[in-house]
Coordinates of C-alpha atoms in Angstrom, one line a residue:
X1 CA 53.7 18.7 -8.2
X2 CA 52.9 20.9 -5.2
X3 CA 54.1 24.5 -5.1
X4 CA 57.8 24.9 -4.5
X5 CA 59.2 26.4 -1.4
X6 CA 61.0 29.7 -1.5
X7 CA 64.4 29.6 -3.1
X8 CA 67.4 29.7 -0.9
X9 CA 70.0 32.4 -1.2
X10 CA 72.8 31.4 -3.5
X11 CA 75.5 29.6 -1.5
X12 CA 79.2 29.8 -1.8
X13 CA 80.5 27.5 -4.6
X14 CA 82.7 25.7 -2.1
X15 CA 79.8 24.9 0.3
X16 CA 78.6 21.3 0.2
X17 CA 74.9 20.6 0.5
X18 CA 73.7 20.0 4.0
X19 CA 73.7 16.3 5.0
X20 CA 70.9 16.3 7.5
X21 CA 68.2 18.3 5.8
X22 CA 66.3 15.3 4.3
X23 CA 64.8 12.1 5.5
X24 CA 67.3 10.3 3.3
X25 CA 69.9 8.7 5.7
X26 CA 73.1 10.6 5.8
X27 CA 76.0 9.3 3.7
X28 CA 78.6 7.0 5.2
X29 CA 81.4 8.6 7.2
X30 CA 83.8 10.5 4.9
X31 CA 86.2 8.2 3.3
X32 CA 88.9 10.9 3.2
X33 CA 90.2 12.8 6.2
X34 CA 88.3 15.8 4.9
X35 CA 85.2 16.0 2.8
X36 CA 86.1 17.1 -0.7
X37 CA 85.1 20.7 -0.7
X38 CA 86.0 21.9 -4.2
X39 CA 84.2 20.5 -7.2
X40 CA 85.1 20.9 -10.8
X41 CA 83.0 23.1 -13.1
X42 CA 80.5 21.6 -15.4
X43 CA 82.0 19.7 -18.4
X44 CA 80.2 18.1 -21.3
X45 CA 79.7 14.9 -19.2
X46 CA 77.3 16.9 -17.0
X47 CA 74.8 16.9 -19.9
X48 CA 74.6 13.1 -19.5
X49 CA 73.4 13.4 -15.9
X50 CA 71.1 16.5 -15.8
X51 CA 68.6 15.0 -18.2
X52 CA 66.3 13.6 -15.5
X53 CA 65.9 17.0 -13.6
X54 CA 62.6 18.4 -14.9
X55 CA 61.8 22.0 -14.5
X56 CA 58.7 22.8 -12.4
X57 CA 56.5 25.5 -13.9
X58 CA 55.3 28.2 -11.5
X59 CA 52.2 30.4 -11.6
X60 CA 52.1 32.7 -14.6
X61 CA 52.0 36.3 -13.7
X62 CA 50.9 39.3 -15.8
X63 CA 53.9 41.3 -14.9
X64 CA 57.4 40.7 -16.3
X65 CA 59.0 37.7 -14.6
X66 CA 61.7 38.4 -12.0
X67 CA 65.3 37.5 -12.6
X68 CA 65.7 33.7 -12.1
X69 CA 67.3 32.7 -8.8
X70 CA 69.8 29.8 -8.5
X71 CA 67.2 27.1 -8.2
X72 CA 65.3 28.3 -11.2
X73 CA 68.5 28.5 -13.2
X74 CA 69.5 25.0 -12.3
X75 CA 66.1 23.7 -13.3
X76 CA 66.2 25.6 -16.6
X77 CA 69.6 24.2 -17.4
X78 CA 68.5 20.7 -16.7
X79 CA 65.3 21.1 -18.7
X80 CA 67.5 22.1 -21.6
X81 CA 69.9 19.2 -21.1
X82 CA 72.7 21.6 -20.3
X83 CA 75.2 21.8 -17.4
X84 CA 74.3 23.9 -14.4
X85 CA 76.8 26.0 -12.4
X86 CA 78.1 24.5 -9.2
X87 CA 76.5 27.2 -7.0
X88 CA 73.1 26.7 -8.8
X89 CA 73.4 22.9 -8.3
X90 CA 74.1 23.4 -4.7
X91 CA 71.0 25.6 -4.3
X92 CA 68.8 23.1 -6.1
X93 CA 70.0 20.3 -3.7
X94 CA 69.3 22.4 -0.7
X95 CA 65.9 23.4 -2.0
X96 CA 64.8 19.8 -2.7
X97 CA 66.1 18.5 0.6
X98 CA 63.9 20.9 2.5
X99 CA 60.9 20.3 0.3
X100 CA 60.9 16.5 0.6
X101 CA 61.0 16.8 4.4
X102 CA 57.4 18.0 4.4
X103 CA 56.4 16.3 1.1
X104 CA 57.8 12.8 1.4
X105 CA 55.5 11.4 -1.2
X106 CA 56.6 13.8 -3.9
X107 CA 58.1 11.4 -6.4
X108 CA 59.4 14.0 -8.9
X109 CA 61.2 16.0 -6.2
X110 CA 62.9 12.8 -5.0
X111 CA 64.0 12.1 -8.6
X112 CA 65.4 15.6 -8.9
X113 CA 67.2 15.3 -5.7
X114 CA 68.7 11.9 -6.5
X115 CA 69.9 13.0 -9.9
X116 CA 71.4 16.2 -8.4
X117 CA 73.3 14.0 -5.9
X118 CA 74.7 12.0 -8.8
X119 CA 76.0 15.1 -10.4
X120 CA 77.5 16.4 -7.1
X121 CA 79.2 13.0 -6.6
X122 CA 80.8 13.3 -10.1
X123 CA 82.0 16.8 -9.5
X124 CA 83.4 16.3 -6.0
X125 CA 84.8 12.7 -6.6
X126 CA 82.9 11.8 -3.4
X127 CA 81.2 8.4 -4.0
X128 CA 79.2 8.8 -0.8
X129 CA 76.8 11.0 -2.7
X130 CA 76.1 8.0 -5.0
X131 CA 74.7 6.2 -2.0
X132 CA 72.5 9.2 -1.2
X133 CA 71.5 9.3 -4.9
X134 CA 70.4 5.7 -5.0
X135 CA 68.4 6.1 -1.8
X136 CA 66.6 9.2 -3.1
X137 CA 65.8 7.6 -6.4
X138 CA 64.5 4.5 -4.8
X139 CA 62.3 6.7 -2.6
X140 CA 61.0 8.3 -5.8
X141 CA 60.1 4.9 -7.3
X142 CA 58.5 3.8 -4.0
X143 CA 56.2 6.8 -4.2
X144 CA 55.5 6.4 -7.9
X145 CA 56.8 3.3 -9.9
X146 CA 58.5 3.8 -13.2
X147 CA 55.8 1.8 -14.9
X148 CA 53.3 4.4 -13.8
X149 CA 55.1 7.3 -15.5
X150 CA 58.1 7.9 -13.2
X151 CA 60.7 7.6 -16.0
X152 CA 62.8 10.5 -14.5
X153 CA 63.8 8.2 -11.7
X154 CA 64.8 5.5 -14.2
X155 CA 66.9 8.0 -16.1
X156 CA 68.4 9.1 -12.8
X157 CA 69.4 5.4 -12.0
X158 CA 70.9 5.2 -15.5
X159 CA 73.0 8.3 -14.8
X160 CA 74.0 6.8 -11.4
X161 CA 75.1 3.6 -13.1
X162 CA 77.2 5.5 -15.6
X163 CA 78.8 7.5 -12.8
X164 CA 79.8 4.2 -11.2
X165 CA 81.1 2.9 -14.6
X166 CA 78.4 0.2 -14.6
X167 CA 77.6 0.7 -18.3
X168 CA 75.5 -2.4 -18.7
X169 CA 73.1 -1.3 -16.0
X170 CA 73.0 2.2 -17.5
X171 CA 72.2 0.7 -20.9
X172 CA 69.3 -1.2 -19.3
X173 CA 67.8 1.8 -17.7
X174 CA 68.2 4.0 -20.8
X175 CA 66.8 1.4 -23.2
X176 CA 63.8 0.8 -20.9
X177 CA 62.9 4.5 -21.0
X178 CA 63.5 4.7 -24.8
X179 CA 61.2 1.7 -25.4
X180 CA 58.4 3.3 -23.4
X181 CA 58.9 6.8 -24.5
X182 CA 61.0 7.0 -27.7
X183 CA 60.6 10.7 -28.0
X184 CA 61.8 11.4 -24.5
X185 CA 65.2 13.0 -25.1
X186 CA 66.4 12.5 -21.5
X187 CA 67.2 8.8 -22.1
X188 CA 69.7 9.5 -24.9
X189 CA 72.5 11.1 -22.9
X190 CA 72.4 8.1 -20.6
X191 CA 72.5 5.7 -23.6
X192 CA 75.3 7.6 -25.4
X193 CA 77.6 7.3 -22.4
X194 CA 76.7 3.7 -21.7
X195 CA 77.3 2.6 -25.3
X196 CA 80.6 4.4 -25.4
X197 CA 81.6 2.7 -22.2
X198 CA 80.7 -0.7 -23.7
X199 CA 82.6 0.1 -26.9
X200 CA 79.4 0.0 -29.0
X201 CA 80.3 3.1 -31.0
X202 CA 77.8 2.4 -33.8
X203 CA 74.9 2.4 -31.2
X204 CA 76.4 5.5 -29.6
X205 CA 76.5 7.3 -33.0
X206 CA 72.8 6.4 -33.7
X207 CA 71.8 7.7 -30.3
X208 CA 73.8 11.0 -30.9
X209 CA 71.9 11.5 -34.1
X210 CA 68.6 10.8 -32.5
X211 CA 69.4 13.1 -29.6
X212 CA 70.3 15.8 -32.1
X213 CA 66.8 15.6 -33.7
X214 CA 65.1 15.9 -30.2
X215 CA 67.4 18.5 -28.5
X216 CA 69.1 21.2 -30.6
X217 CA 71.8 23.6 -29.6
X218 CA 74.6 23.2 -27.2
X219 CA 73.8 19.7 -25.9
X220 CA 73.5 18.1 -29.3
X221 CA 76.7 19.8 -30.6
X222 CA 78.7 18.7 -27.6
X223 CA 77.6 15.1 -28.2
X224 CA 78.2 15.2 -31.9
X225 CA 81.7 16.6 -31.3
X226 CA 82.5 13.6 -29.0
X227 CA 81.1 11.2 -31.6
X228 CA 83.3 12.6 -34.3
X229 CA 86.3 12.4 -32.0
X230 CA 85.6 8.7 -31.3
X231 CA 85.5 8.0 -35.0
X232 CA 88.8 9.8 -35.6
X233 CA 87.3 12.7 -37.6
X234 CA 89.4 15.4 -36.0
X235 CA 88.4 18.3 -38.2
X236 CA 84.7 17.6 -37.7
X237 CA 85.2 17.2 -34.0
X238 CA 87.0 20.6 -33.8
X239 CA 84.5 22.4 -36.0
X240 CA 81.5 21.1 -34.0
X241 CA 83.1 21.9 -30.7
X242 CA 83.9 25.4 -31.8
X243 CA 80.2 25.8 -32.9
X244 CA 79.2 24.6 -29.5
X245 CA 81.4 27.3 -27.9
X246 CA 79.9 29.9 -30.2
X247 CA 76.3 28.9 -29.2
X248 CA 77.0 28.6 -25.5
X249 CA 74.2 30.6 -23.8
X250 CA 75.4 30.4 -20.2
X251 CA 78.8 30.5 -18.4
X252 CA 78.5 26.8 -17.6
X253 CA 78.0 25.9 -21.2
X254 CA 80.9 28.1 -22.3
X255 CA 83.2 26.5 -19.7
X256 CA 82.3 23.1 -20.9
X257 CA 82.8 24.0 -24.6
X258 CA 86.2 25.6 -23.9
X259 CA 87.3 22.6 -21.9
X260 CA 86.4 20.4 -24.8
X261 CA 88.4 22.5 -27.2
X262 CA 91.4 22.1 -24.9
X263 CA 91.0 18.4 -24.8
X264 CA 90.9 18.2 -28.6
X265 CA 94.0 20.4 -29.0
X266 CA 95.9 18.3 -26.5
X267 CA 95.1 15.1 -28.4
X268 CA 96.3 16.8 -31.6
X269 CA 99.7 17.5 -30.0
X270 CA 99.1 21.3 -29.8
X271 CA 99.8 22.0 -26.1
X272 CA 100.0 25.8 -26.5
X273 CA 96.5 25.9 -28.0
X274 CA 95.3 23.5 -25.3
X275 CA 96.7 25.7 -22.6
X276 CA 95.0 28.8 -24.1
X277 CA 91.6 27.0 -24.2
X278 CA 92.0 25.7 -20.6
X279 CA 93.0 29.1 -19.4
X280 CA 89.9 30.6 -21.1
X281 CA 87.7 28.0 -19.4
X282 CA 89.3 28.9 -16.0
X283 CA 88.7 32.6 -16.6
X284 CA 85.0 31.7 -17.0
X285 CA 85.0 29.4 -14.0
X286 CA 88.1 29.5 -11.8
X287 CA 86.8 26.5 -9.8
X288 CA 86.8 24.2 -12.9
X289 CA 89.3 21.6 -11.6
X290 CA 88.9 19.4 -14.7
X291 CA 90.3 22.3 -16.8
X292 CA 93.0 22.8 -14.1
X293 CA 94.1 19.2 -14.6
X294 CA 94.1 19.7 -18.4
X295 CA 96.2 22.8 -18.0
X296 CA 98.7 20.8 -16.0
X297 CA 99.0 18.3 -18.8
X298 CA 99.6 21.0 -21.3
X299 CA 102.2 22.6 -19.1
X300 CA 104.1 19.3 -18.9
X301 CA 104.1 19.1 -22.7
X302 CA 105.5 22.6 -22.8
X303 CA 108.2 21.7 -20.4
X304 CA 106.9 24.1 -17.7
X305 CA 107.0 21.4 -15.1
X306 CA 107.1 23.6 -12.0
X307 CA 103.8 25.2 -13.0
X308 CA 102.4 21.8 -13.9
X309 CA 103.3 20.4 -10.5
X310 CA 101.6 23.3 -8.8
X311 CA 98.4 22.8 -10.8
X312 CA 98.4 19.0 -10.2
X313 CA 98.9 19.5 -6.5
X314 CA 95.9 21.8 -6.4
X315 CA 93.7 19.4 -8.3
X316 CA 94.7 16.2 -6.4
X317 CA 94.2 18.0 -3.0
X318 CA 90.7 19.2 -3.9
X319 CA 89.5 16.6 -6.4
X320 CA 91.6 13.4 -5.9
X321 CA 90.3 11.4 -8.8
X322 CA 92.5 8.2 -9.4
X323 CA 93.5 9.3 -12.9
X324 CA 94.8 12.6 -11.7
X325 CA 96.8 11.1 -8.9
X326 CA 98.3 8.6 -11.3
X327 CA 99.3 11.4 -13.7
X328 CA 101.0 13.3 -10.9
X329 CA 102.9 10.2 -9.8
X330 CA 104.1 9.6 -13.3
X331 CA 105.2 13.2 -13.6
X332 CA 107.2 12.9 -10.4
X333 CA 108.7 9.6 -11.8
X334 CA 109.7 11.3 -15.1
X335 CA 111.5 14.0 -13.1
X336 CA 113.4 11.4 -11.0
X337 CA 111.5 12.3 -7.9
X338 CA 111.0 8.6 -7.0
X339 CA 110.0 9.3 -3.3
X340 CA 107.2 11.7 -4.3
X341 CA 106.1 9.2 -7.0
X342 CA 105.8 6.4 -4.5
X343 CA 103.8 8.6 -2.2
X344 CA 101.3 9.3 -5.0
X345 CA 101.1 5.6 -5.9
X346 CA 100.3 4.7 -2.3
X347 CA 97.6 7.4 -2.3
X348 CA 96.3 5.9 -5.5
X349 CA 96.0 2.5 -4.0
X350 CA 94.0 3.9 -1.1
X351 CA 91.6 5.7 -3.6
X352 CA 91.1 2.6 -5.6
X353 CA 90.3 0.6 -2.5
X354 CA 87.7 3.3 -1.5
X355 CA 86.2 3.2 -4.9
X356 CA 85.7 -0.6 -4.7
X357 CA 84.0 -0.2 -1.3
X358 CA 81.7 2.4 -2.7
X359 CA 80.7 0.3 -5.7
X360 CA 82.6 2.4 -8.3
X361 CA 84.4 0.5 -11.0
X362 CA 87.9 2.0 -11.4
X363 CA 89.4 -1.1 -13.0
X364 CA 90.7 0.8 -16.1
X365 CA 92.8 3.2 -14.0
X366 CA 93.9 0.4 -11.7
X367 CA 95.0 -1.8 -14.6
X368 CA 97.0 1.1 -16.2
X369 CA 98.8 1.6 -12.9
X370 CA 99.5 -2.1 -12.3
X371 CA 100.7 -2.7 -15.8
X372 CA 103.5 -0.1 -15.6
X373 CA 104.1 0.3 -11.8
X374 CA 102.8 -2.8 -10.1
X375 CA 101.7 -6.3 -11.0
X376 CA 101.0 -6.8 -14.7
X377 CA 99.3 -10.1 -14.1
X378 CA 96.8 -8.4 -11.8
X379 CA 96.2 -5.8 -14.6
X380 CA 95.5 -8.7 -17.0
X381 CA 92.9 -10.2 -14.7
X382 CA 91.2 -6.9 -14.2
X383 CA 90.9 -6.2 -18.0
X384 CA 89.9 -9.7 -18.9
X385 CA 87.1 -9.4 -16.4
X386 CA 86.1 -6.1 -18.0
X387 CA 86.2 -7.7 -21.5
X388 CA 84.1 -10.6 -20.3
X389 CA 81.5 -8.2 -18.9
X390 CA 81.1 -6.7 -22.3
X391 CA 83.0 -3.5 -21.5
X392 CA 84.9 -3.3 -24.7
X393 CA 85.7 0.3 -25.4
X394 CA 88.9 1.3 -27.2
X395 CA 90.4 2.2 -23.8
X396 CA 89.8 -1.2 -22.4
X397 CA 91.1 -3.0 -25.5
X398 CA 94.3 -0.8 -25.4
X399 CA 94.8 -1.4 -21.6
X400 CA 94.2 -5.1 -21.9
X401 CA 96.7 -5.3 -24.8
X402 CA 99.4 -3.4 -22.9
X403 CA 98.8 -5.4 -19.7
X404 CA 99.2 -8.7 -21.6
X405 CA 102.4 -7.4 -23.2
X406 CA 103.8 -6.3 -19.9
X407 CA 103.0 -9.7 -18.4
X408 CA 105.0 -11.4 -21.2
X409 CA 101.9 -12.5 -23.2
X410 CA 102.7 -10.4 -26.3
X411 CA 101.2 -12.7 -28.9
X412 CA 97.9 -12.5 -27.1
X413 CA 98.2 -8.8 -26.8
X414 CA 98.4 -8.1 -30.5
X415 CA 94.7 -8.7 -31.3
X416 CA 93.5 -6.3 -28.6
X417 CA 96.0 -3.6 -29.5
X418 CA 94.7 -3.8 -33.1
X419 CA 91.1 -3.5 -31.9
X420 CA 92.0 -0.3 -30.0
X421 CA 93.5 1.3 -33.1
X422 CA 90.7 0.0 -35.3
X423 CA 88.0 2.0 -33.6
X424 CA 89.3 5.1 -35.2
X425 CA 90.2 7.0 -32.0
X426 CA 93.4 9.0 -32.7
X427 CA 95.2 8.4 -29.4
X428 CA 99.0 8.5 -29.5
X429 CA 99.3 6.0 -26.6
X430 CA 97.3 3.4 -28.6
X431 CA 99.6 3.7 -31.6
X432 CA 102.6 3.5 -29.2
X433 CA 101.4 0.4 -27.5
X434 CA 100.6 -1.3 -30.8
X435 CA 104.0 -0.4 -32.2
X436 CA 105.9 -1.8 -29.2
X437 CA 103.9 -5.0 -29.4
X438 CA 104.6 -5.4 -33.1
X439 CA 108.3 -4.7 -32.6
X440 CA 108.5 -7.4 -29.9
X441 CA 106.9 -9.8 -32.4
X442 CA 109.5 -9.0 -35.0
X443 CA 107.0 -7.0 -37.2
X444 CA 109.4 -4.1 -37.7
X445 CA 107.6 -2.5 -40.7
X446 CA 104.2 -2.1 -39.0
X447 CA 105.9 -1.3 -35.7
X448 CA 107.8 1.6 -37.3
X449 CA 104.6 2.9 -38.9
X450 CA 102.7 2.9 -35.6
X451 CA 105.5 4.4 -33.6
X452 CA 105.9 7.2 -36.2
X453 CA 102.1 7.7 -36.0
X454 CA 102.4 8.0 -32.2
X455 CA 105.0 10.7 -32.1
X456 CA 103.4 12.5 -35.0
X457 CA 99.9 12.5 -33.4
X458 CA 101.1 13.8 -30.1
X459 CA 104.9 13.9 -29.4
X460 CA 104.3 14.6 -25.7
X461 CA 101.4 12.3 -24.9
X462 CA 103.0 11.1 -21.7
X463 CA 106.0 12.3 -19.6
X464 CA 107.1 8.6 -19.2
X465 CA 105.9 6.9 -22.4
X466 CA 106.6 9.6 -25.1
X467 CA 110.4 9.4 -24.6
X468 CA 110.2 5.6 -24.8
X469 CA 108.3 5.8 -28.0
X470 CA 111.0 7.9 -29.6
X471 CA 113.7 5.5 -28.3
X472 CA 111.8 2.5 -29.7
X473 CA 111.5 4.2 -33.1
X474 CA 115.3 5.1 -33.1
X475 CA 116.1 1.5 -32.2
X476 CA 114.2 0.2 -35.3
X477 CA 116.3 2.5 -37.5
X478 CA 115.6 3.3 -41.1
X479 CA 113.6 0.9 -43.3
X480 CA 115.8 -1.7 -45.1
X481 CA 116.8 -0.7 -48.6
X482 CA 114.9 -3.7 -50.0
X483 CA 111.7 -2.1 -48.7
X484 CA 108.9 -4.6 -49.0
X485 CA 110.9 -7.4 -47.5
X486 CA 111.0 -5.5 -44.2
X487 CA 107.3 -5.1 -44.1
X488 CA 106.6 -8.7 -43.0
X489 CA 105.7 -11.9 -44.8
X490 CA 104.2 -11.5 -48.3
X491 CA 100.5 -12.6 -48.6
X492 CA 99.7 -16.0 -50.0
X493 CA 99.2 -15.8 -53.7
X494 CA 95.7 -16.6 -54.9
X495 CA 95.1 -19.6 -57.0
X496 CA 93.5 -17.7 -59.8
X497 CA 93.9 -14.1 -61.0
X498 CA 91.4 -11.7 -59.4
X499 CA 89.9 -8.8 -61.4
X500 CA 90.2 -5.3 -60.1
X501 CA 86.9 -4.7 -58.2
X502 CA 86.6 -1.2 -59.6
X503 CA 87.6 -2.0 -63.2
X504 CA 84.3 -3.6 -64.3
X505 CA 86.4 -6.4 -66.0
X506 CA 85.0 -9.8 -65.5
X507 CA 88.2 -11.7 -66.1
X508 CA 91.8 -11.2 -67.0
X509 CA 94.4 -8.8 -65.5
X510 CA 95.4 -5.2 -66.3
X511 CA 98.8 -4.8 -67.9
X512 CA 101.3 -3.0 -65.7
X513 CA 101.0 0.1 -67.9
X514 CA 97.2 0.1 -67.6
X515 CA 97.4 -0.3 -63.9
X516 CA 99.7 2.7 -63.5
X517 CA 97.4 4.8 -65.6
X518 CA 94.4 3.7 -63.5
X519 CA 96.2 4.5 -60.3
X520 CA 97.2 8.0 -61.6
X521 CA 93.6 8.7 -62.6
X522 CA 92.2 7.5 -59.3
X523 CA 94.8 9.6 -57.4
X524 CA 93.8 12.7 -59.4
X525 CA 90.1 12.2 -58.6
X526 CA 90.8 11.7 -55.0
X527 CA 93.0 14.8 -54.6
X528 CA 90.4 16.9 -56.4
X529 CA 87.5 15.7 -54.2
X530 CA 89.3 15.5 -50.9
X531 CA 88.9 19.1 -49.7
X532 CA 85.4 19.2 -51.0
X533 CA 84.5 16.1 -49.0
X534 CA 86.1 17.5 -45.8
X535 CA 84.2 20.8 -46.2
X536 CA 80.9 18.9 -46.7
X537 CA 81.5 16.9 -43.5
X538 CA 82.3 20.0 -41.5
X539 CA 79.0 21.6 -42.6
X540 CA 76.8 18.7 -41.5
X541 CA 74.4 19.5 -38.7
X542 CA 73.9 17.1 -35.8
X543 CA 71.4 14.5 -36.5
X544 CA 72.3 14.2 -40.2
X545 CA 71.0 11.0 -41.7
X546 CA 74.2 10.2 -43.5
X547 CA 77.5 9.8 -41.7
X548 CA 80.7 11.2 -43.2
X549 CA 83.5 9.0 -44.3
X550 CA 86.3 8.7 -41.7
X551 CA 89.9 9.6 -42.4
X552 CA 92.0 6.6 -42.2
X553 CA 95.3 7.6 -40.8
X554 CA 95.6 4.5 -38.6
X555 CA 97.0 1.3 -40.0
X556 CA 95.0 -1.5 -38.5
X557 CA 95.9 -5.1 -39.4
X558 CA 93.8 -6.5 -42.1
X559 CA 91.0 -8.8 -41.0
X560 CA 91.2 -7.9 -37.3
X561 CA 87.8 -8.6 -35.7
X562 CA 85.8 -5.7 -34.3
X563 CA 84.6 -5.8 -30.7
X564 CA 81.4 -7.8 -30.4
X565 CA 78.2 -5.8 -30.2
X566 CA 76.7 -5.8 -26.7
X567 CA 73.5 -7.6 -26.0
X568 CA 70.6 -6.1 -24.0
X569 CA 70.7 -7.6 -20.5

């Protein structure tokens, strides 16, 4: 690529990139009354976008290199697959905008600019930048097609598709790059996010492992921690996230790692620990609005609602993402502030309409809102469309199940609620929804188990739903004295006696005494090996060939089908 222009002075973090400094047409008129000026600090998701930004080497000098400026720092972070700071990202955008004005055929610079626009759109919740990103990436491909080596533009389009929640398109772009250049690590962050969005967790895990062999350090550790979380291996997720924090080489990496530790603590039902991690992230980057929102959730769980409301108001004013606006509305509703809740819900409807206009799929948040606060049948339609489009993540399965239940279609709901829990994700709301559905179907034993799991996993998972989970559990009462009779219908007896699979016997049955001895022996072996197995899992490095065995705290129904694997479009 031609020599770069001089780097711009570092701008204020709250300054948006100029909109008229490039031949790319300016974005549509702002969809909000004011352009969103504050953007959240880099989180682990930024790694999934920055992969396409390739560092541009400069002339080597005999003297010691000068201290890198903001553009060089942003390029270095992207080349490493790590998040860049907001101010450095802003400087990079300004630098590339000026450069392509005089070098309109520079395909790599257009790809850098387009991918940076994607990242800015994510951080500012301003979908207008996705339009600018698409225009820049298409300019890059017009100057140099992907088939002639312009894979960074393809990776950028994959990142853009993920940002719009179009996971099938993201999968297509990522797999295209992987097929052509299997050792190009930049395709794997796109694929990991796409596979997770589609609910293909096995493919996501394989991509995480491959990514770990190609790109060591913080990026690989962050992805591995997320993989462990998706599989329900909490101890491994925590240990890997802590290692990522220990290895963080820049403030942006450290902020991302601390934010992740806060998320994991919140999911474990440890709000005080979550608050400490979010506060640490905010000390590193006070503008990290994602951590500000996490802090608000932790404060709600600690019953410090006045502080939580202040944080939520700050976040929704500067970064009005639909999920944050919904959370604030539900907090208002839980406090009996129905007027304020209605105001938030009206704001949410406007945001969802804007997202549809901008081509961003917010169906998941919209269905969650409609199921509990609007039209459950509309929520069902949204989620059935997602399922038909192969978007079959645990979150979609859970939301579809709850929408069906709220619409009075509880028998249909059960299979999807079981699928959500089957994935291994330890989410208290999933267990709550499954327990309520089972209770409505008269399955009191399984319902009691899942409701207990919900309040044990995270007793304050929602200001509205957590109290309802405890009420539902109290309504079920204690198990019947007869025990097994309360656990649902007994299984059909088999026609012939079945040998114990682990006994080595070809026929016949163990006596009751032998069975008890065998069970005691197996229990002793398991208890002796359990801590050793957990320790071995925690010591595994990213990219390990063998996957650890998951802990099985959830109680999925036997024989429930797993979500279908997605097909390449």
